[in-house]
PDB file of C-alpha atoms in Angstrom:
ATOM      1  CA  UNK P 366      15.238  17.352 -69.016  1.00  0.00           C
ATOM      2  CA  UNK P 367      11.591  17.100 -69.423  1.00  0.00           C
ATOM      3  CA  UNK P 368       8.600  16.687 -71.471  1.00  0.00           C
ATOM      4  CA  UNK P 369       9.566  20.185 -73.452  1.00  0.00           C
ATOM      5  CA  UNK P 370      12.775  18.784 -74.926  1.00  0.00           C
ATOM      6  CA  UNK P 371      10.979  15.922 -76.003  1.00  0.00           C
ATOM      7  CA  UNK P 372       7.556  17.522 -77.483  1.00  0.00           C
ATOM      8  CA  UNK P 373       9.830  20.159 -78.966  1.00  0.00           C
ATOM      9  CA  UNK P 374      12.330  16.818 -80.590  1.00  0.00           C
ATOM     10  CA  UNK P 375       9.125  15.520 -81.983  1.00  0.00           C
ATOM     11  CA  UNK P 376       7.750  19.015 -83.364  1.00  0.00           C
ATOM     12  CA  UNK P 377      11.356  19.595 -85.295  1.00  0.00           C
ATOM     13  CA  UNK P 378      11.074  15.605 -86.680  1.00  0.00           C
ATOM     14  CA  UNK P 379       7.579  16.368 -87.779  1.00  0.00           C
ATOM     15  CA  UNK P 380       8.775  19.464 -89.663  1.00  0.00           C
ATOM     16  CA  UNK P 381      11.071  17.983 -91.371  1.00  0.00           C
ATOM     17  CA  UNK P 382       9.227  15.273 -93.035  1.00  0.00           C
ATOM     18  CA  UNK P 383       6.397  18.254 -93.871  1.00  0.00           C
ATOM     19  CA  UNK P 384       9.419  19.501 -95.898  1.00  0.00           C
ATOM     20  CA  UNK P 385      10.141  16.494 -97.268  1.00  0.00           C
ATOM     21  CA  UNK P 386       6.450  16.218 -98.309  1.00  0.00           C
ATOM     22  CA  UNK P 387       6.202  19.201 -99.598  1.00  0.00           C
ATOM     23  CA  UNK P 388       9.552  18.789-101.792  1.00  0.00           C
ATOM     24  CA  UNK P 389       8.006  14.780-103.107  1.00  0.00           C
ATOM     25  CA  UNK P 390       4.674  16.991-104.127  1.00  0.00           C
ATOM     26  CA  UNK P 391       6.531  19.754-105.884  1.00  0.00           C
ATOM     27  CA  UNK P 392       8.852  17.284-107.604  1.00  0.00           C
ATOM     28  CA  UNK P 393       5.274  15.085-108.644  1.00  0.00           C
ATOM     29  CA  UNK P 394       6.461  12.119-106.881  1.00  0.00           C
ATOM     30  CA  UNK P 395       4.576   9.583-104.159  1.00  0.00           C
ATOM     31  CA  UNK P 396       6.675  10.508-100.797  1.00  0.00           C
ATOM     32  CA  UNK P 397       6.894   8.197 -97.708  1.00  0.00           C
ATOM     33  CA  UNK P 398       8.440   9.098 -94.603  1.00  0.00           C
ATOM     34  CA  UNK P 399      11.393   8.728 -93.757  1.00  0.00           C
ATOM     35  CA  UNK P 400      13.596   9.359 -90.871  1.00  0.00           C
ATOM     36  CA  UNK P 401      17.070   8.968 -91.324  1.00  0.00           C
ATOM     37  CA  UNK P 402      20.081   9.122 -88.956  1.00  0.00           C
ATOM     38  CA  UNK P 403      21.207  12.542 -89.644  1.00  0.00           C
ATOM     39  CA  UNK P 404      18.073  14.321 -89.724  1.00  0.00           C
ATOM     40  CA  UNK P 405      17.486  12.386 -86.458  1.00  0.00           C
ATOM     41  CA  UNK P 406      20.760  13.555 -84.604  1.00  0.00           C
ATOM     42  CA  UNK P 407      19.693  16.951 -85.662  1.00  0.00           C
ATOM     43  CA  UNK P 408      16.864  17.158 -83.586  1.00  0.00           C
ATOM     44  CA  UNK P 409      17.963  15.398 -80.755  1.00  0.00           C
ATOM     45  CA  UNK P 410      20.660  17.769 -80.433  1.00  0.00           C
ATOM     46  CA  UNK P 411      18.574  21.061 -81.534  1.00  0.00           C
ATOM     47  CA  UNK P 412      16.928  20.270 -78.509  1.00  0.00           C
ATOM     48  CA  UNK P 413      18.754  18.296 -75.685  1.00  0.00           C
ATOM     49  CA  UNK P 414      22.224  20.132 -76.722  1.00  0.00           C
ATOM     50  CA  UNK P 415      23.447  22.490 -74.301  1.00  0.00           C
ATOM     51  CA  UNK P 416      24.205  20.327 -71.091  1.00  0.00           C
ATOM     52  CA  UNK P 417      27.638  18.147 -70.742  1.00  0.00           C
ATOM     53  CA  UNK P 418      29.176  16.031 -73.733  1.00  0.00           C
ATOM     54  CA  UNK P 419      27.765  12.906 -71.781  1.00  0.00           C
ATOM     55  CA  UNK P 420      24.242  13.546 -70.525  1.00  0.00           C
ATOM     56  CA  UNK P 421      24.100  14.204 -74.654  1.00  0.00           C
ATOM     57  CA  UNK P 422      25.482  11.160 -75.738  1.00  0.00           C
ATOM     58  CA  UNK P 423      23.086   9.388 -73.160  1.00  0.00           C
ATOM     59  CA  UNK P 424      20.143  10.925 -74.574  1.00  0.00           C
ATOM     60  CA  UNK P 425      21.550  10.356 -78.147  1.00  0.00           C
ATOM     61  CA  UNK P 426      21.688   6.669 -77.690  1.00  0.00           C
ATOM     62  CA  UNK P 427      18.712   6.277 -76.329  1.00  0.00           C
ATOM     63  CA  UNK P 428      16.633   7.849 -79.068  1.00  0.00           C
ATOM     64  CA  UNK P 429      18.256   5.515 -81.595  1.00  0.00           C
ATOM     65  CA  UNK P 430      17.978   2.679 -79.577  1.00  0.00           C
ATOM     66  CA  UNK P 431      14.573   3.283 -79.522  1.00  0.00           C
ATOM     67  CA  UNK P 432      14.174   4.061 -83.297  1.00  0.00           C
ATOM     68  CA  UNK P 433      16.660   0.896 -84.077  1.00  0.00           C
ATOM     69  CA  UNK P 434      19.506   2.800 -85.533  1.00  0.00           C
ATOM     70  CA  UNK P 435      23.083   3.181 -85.384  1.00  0.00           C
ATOM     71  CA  UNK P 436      24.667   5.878 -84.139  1.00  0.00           C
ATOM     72  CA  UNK P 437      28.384   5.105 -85.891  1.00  0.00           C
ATOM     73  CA  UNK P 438      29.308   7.212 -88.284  1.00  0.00           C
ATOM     74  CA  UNK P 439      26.583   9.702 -88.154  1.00  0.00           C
ATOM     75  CA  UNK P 440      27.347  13.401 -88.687  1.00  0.00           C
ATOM     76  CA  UNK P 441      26.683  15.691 -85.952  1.00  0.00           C
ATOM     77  CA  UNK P 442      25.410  19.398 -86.655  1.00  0.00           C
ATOM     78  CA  UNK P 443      27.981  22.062 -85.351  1.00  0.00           C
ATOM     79  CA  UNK P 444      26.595  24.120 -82.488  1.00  0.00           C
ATOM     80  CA  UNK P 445      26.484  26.903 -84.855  1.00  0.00           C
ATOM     81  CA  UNK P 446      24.856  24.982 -87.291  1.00  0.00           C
ATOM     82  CA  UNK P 447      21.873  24.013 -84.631  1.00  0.00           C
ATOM     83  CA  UNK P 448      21.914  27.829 -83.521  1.00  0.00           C
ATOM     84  CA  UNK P 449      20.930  29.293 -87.152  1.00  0.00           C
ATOM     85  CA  UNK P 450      18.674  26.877 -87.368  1.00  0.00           C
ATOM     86  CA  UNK P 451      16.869  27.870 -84.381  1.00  0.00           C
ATOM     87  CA  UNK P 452      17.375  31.514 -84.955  1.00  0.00           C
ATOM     88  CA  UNK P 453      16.271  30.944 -88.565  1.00  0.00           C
ATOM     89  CA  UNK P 454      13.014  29.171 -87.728  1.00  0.00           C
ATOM     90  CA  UNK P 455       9.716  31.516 -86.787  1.00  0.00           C
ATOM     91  CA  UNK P 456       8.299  28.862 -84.445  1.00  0.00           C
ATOM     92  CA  UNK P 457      11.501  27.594 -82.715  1.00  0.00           C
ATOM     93  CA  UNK P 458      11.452  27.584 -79.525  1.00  0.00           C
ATOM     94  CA  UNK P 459      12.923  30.500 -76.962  1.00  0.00           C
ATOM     95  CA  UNK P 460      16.808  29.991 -77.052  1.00  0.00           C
ATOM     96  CA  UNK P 461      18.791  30.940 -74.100  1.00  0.00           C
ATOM     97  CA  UNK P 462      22.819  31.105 -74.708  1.00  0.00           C
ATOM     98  CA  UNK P 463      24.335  31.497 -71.360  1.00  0.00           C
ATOM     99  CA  UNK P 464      27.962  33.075 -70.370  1.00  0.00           C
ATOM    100  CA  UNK P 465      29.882  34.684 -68.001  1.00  0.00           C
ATOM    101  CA  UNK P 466      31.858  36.595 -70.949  1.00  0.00           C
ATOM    102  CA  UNK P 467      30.597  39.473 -72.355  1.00  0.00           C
ATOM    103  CA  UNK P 468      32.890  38.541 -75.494  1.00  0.00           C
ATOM    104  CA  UNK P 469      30.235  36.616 -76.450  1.00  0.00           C
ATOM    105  CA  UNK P 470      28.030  39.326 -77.680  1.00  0.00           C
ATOM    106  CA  UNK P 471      30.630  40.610 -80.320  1.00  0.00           C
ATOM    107  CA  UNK P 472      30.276  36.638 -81.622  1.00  0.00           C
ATOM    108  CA  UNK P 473      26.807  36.848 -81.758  1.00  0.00           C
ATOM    109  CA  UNK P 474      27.032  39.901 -84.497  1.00  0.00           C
ATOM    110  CA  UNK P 475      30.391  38.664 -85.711  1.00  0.00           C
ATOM    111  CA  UNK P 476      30.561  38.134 -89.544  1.00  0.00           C
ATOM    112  CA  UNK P 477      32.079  35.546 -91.429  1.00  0.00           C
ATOM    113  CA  UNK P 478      35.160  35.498 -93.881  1.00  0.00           C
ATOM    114  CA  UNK P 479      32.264  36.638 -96.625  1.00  0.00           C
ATOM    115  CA  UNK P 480      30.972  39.348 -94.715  1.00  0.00           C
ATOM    116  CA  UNK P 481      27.643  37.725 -93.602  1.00  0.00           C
ATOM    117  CA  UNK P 482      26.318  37.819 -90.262  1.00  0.00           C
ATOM    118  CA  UNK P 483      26.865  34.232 -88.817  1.00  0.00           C
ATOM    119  CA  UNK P 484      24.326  34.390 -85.792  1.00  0.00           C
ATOM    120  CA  UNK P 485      22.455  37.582 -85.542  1.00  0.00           C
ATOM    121  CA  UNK P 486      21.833  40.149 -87.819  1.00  0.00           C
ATOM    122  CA  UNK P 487      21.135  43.887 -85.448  1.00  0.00           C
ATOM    123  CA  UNK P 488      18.378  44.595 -87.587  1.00  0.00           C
ATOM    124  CA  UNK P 489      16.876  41.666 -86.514  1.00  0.00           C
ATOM    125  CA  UNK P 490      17.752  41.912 -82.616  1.00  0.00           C
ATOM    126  CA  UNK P 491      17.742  44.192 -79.612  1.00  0.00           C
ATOM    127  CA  UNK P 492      20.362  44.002 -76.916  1.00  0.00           C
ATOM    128  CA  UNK P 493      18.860  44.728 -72.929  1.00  0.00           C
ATOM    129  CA  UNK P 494      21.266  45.942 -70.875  1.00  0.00           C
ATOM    130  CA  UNK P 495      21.048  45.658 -67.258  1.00  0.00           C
ATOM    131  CA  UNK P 496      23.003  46.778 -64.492  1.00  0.00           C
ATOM    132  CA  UNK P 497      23.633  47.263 -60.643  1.00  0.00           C
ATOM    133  CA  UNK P 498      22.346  50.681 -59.765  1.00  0.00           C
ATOM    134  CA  UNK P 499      19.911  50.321 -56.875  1.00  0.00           C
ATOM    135  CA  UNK P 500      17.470  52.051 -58.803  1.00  0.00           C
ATOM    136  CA  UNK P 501      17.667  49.170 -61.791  1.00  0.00           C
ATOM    137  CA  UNK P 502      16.484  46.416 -58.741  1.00  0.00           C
ATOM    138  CA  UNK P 503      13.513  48.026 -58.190  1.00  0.00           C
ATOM    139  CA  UNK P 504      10.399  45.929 -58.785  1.00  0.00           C
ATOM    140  CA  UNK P 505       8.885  48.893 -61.039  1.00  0.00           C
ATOM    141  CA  UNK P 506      12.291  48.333 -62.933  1.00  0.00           C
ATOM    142  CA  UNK P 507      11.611  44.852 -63.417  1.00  0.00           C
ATOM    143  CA  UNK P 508       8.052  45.225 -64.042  1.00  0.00           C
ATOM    144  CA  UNK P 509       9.282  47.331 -66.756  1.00  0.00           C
ATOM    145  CA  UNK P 510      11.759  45.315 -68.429  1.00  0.00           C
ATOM    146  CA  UNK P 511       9.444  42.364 -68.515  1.00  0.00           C
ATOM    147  CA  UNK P 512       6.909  44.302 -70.227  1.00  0.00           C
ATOM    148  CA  UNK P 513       9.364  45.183 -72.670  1.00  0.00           C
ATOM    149  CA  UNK P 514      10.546  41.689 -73.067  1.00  0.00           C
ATOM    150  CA  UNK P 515       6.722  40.513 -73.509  1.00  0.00           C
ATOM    151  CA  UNK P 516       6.210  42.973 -76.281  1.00  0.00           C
ATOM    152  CA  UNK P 517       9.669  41.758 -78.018  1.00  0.00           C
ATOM    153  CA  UNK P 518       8.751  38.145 -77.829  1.00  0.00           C
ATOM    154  CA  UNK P 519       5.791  38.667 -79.978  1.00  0.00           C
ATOM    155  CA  UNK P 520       7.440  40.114 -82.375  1.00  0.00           C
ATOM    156  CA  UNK P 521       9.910  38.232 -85.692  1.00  0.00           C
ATOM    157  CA  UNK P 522      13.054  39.230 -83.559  1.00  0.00           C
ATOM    158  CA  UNK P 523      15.648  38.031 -81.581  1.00  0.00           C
ATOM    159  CA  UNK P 524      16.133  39.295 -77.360  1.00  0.00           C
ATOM    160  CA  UNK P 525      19.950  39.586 -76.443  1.00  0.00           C
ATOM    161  CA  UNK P 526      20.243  40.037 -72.512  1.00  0.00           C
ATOM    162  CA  UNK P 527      23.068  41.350 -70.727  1.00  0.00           C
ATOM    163  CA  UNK P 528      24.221  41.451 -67.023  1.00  0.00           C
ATOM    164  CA  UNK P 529      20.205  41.637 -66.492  1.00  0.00           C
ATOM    165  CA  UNK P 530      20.717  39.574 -63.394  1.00  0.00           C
ATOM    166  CA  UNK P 531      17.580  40.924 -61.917  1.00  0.00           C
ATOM    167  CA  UNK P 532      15.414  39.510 -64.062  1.00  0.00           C
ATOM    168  CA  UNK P 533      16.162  36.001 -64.242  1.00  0.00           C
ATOM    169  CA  UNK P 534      13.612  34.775 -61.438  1.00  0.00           C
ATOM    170  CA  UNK P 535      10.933  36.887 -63.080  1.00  0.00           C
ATOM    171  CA  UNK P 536      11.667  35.217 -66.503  1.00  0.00           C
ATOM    172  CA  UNK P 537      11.492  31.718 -64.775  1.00  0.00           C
ATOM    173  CA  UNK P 538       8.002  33.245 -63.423  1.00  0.00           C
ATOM    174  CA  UNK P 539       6.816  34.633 -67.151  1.00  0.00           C
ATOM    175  CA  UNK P 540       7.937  31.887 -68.883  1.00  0.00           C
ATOM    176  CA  UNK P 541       7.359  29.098 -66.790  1.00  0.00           C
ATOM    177  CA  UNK P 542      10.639  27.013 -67.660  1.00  0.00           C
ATOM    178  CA  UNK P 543      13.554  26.649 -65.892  1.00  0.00           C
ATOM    179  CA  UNK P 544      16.641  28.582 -67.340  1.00  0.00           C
TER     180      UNK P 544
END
């Protein structure tokens, strides 16, 4: 982990108390921040989530160490939960979902007993689909793709990539994270 996870903890705690604020003012009453537990745990995990159970939990205690808080008894977002809230938010960071089963795409779009869309809604997102052909590997190909994927990012929607295999190194390159 690095200095992303924790600018981009800091930058979800700071929205929420502006949300807080901005309830107090509505509501006509004097606000002072406050961070509780949960709200805590929910960033923490928005943005250090994703590795092993216990490189979490390390992280976890040490931010309420730090903040002098318990950790007992504290609810923990599901990982659904923290992905809607990421997908939901304009100025959330880029989220990469990694897996080796293309069954996850149908659970991306899947809907729930209600008929909503849980994750991703496909008028909101556009699926890339790579492939092996030689011609695909081509660095025009890939030139061509990240264009595309440029263009996409600047727009309100969400990127689904698929067996694109060849352009992982270039994303590292474009992006400049590690993925």
């Amino acid at each position: 982990w690095g200095l992303r996870e924790f600018y981009a903890t800091v930058r979800v705690i700071n929205n929420t108390l502006r949300l807080q604020q901005a309830a107090a003012e509505t509501e006509g009453q004097e606000w002072l921040p406050t961070l509780d537990a949960p709200e805590l745990m929910n960033a923490i995990l928005r943005n250090f989530g994703g590795r092993p159970d216990q490189e979490v939990e390390a992280v976890v205690q040490e931010f309420f160490r730090s903040c002098g808080m318990a950790t007992g008894g504290v609810p923990r977002p599901s990982r659904i939960n923290l992905l809607q809230q990421n997908l939901q938010e304009n100025d959330a960071r880029h989220l990469m979902l990694l897996t080796t089963h293309t069954a996850a795409l149908r659970l991306l779009f899947a809907r729930n007993a209600t008929g909503q869309r849980v994750l991703l809604d496909h008028s909101r997102a556009e699926v890339m689909f790579g492939s092996t052909f030689p011609s695909d590997q081509s660095d025009l190909h890939v030139a061509t793709s990240l264009q595309r994927i440029k263009t996409l990012m600047t727009e309100p929607i969400c990127l689904v990539l698929v067996s694109c295999d060849a352009l992982y190194e270039a994303l590292y390159d474009l992006l400049n994270q590690h993925y």
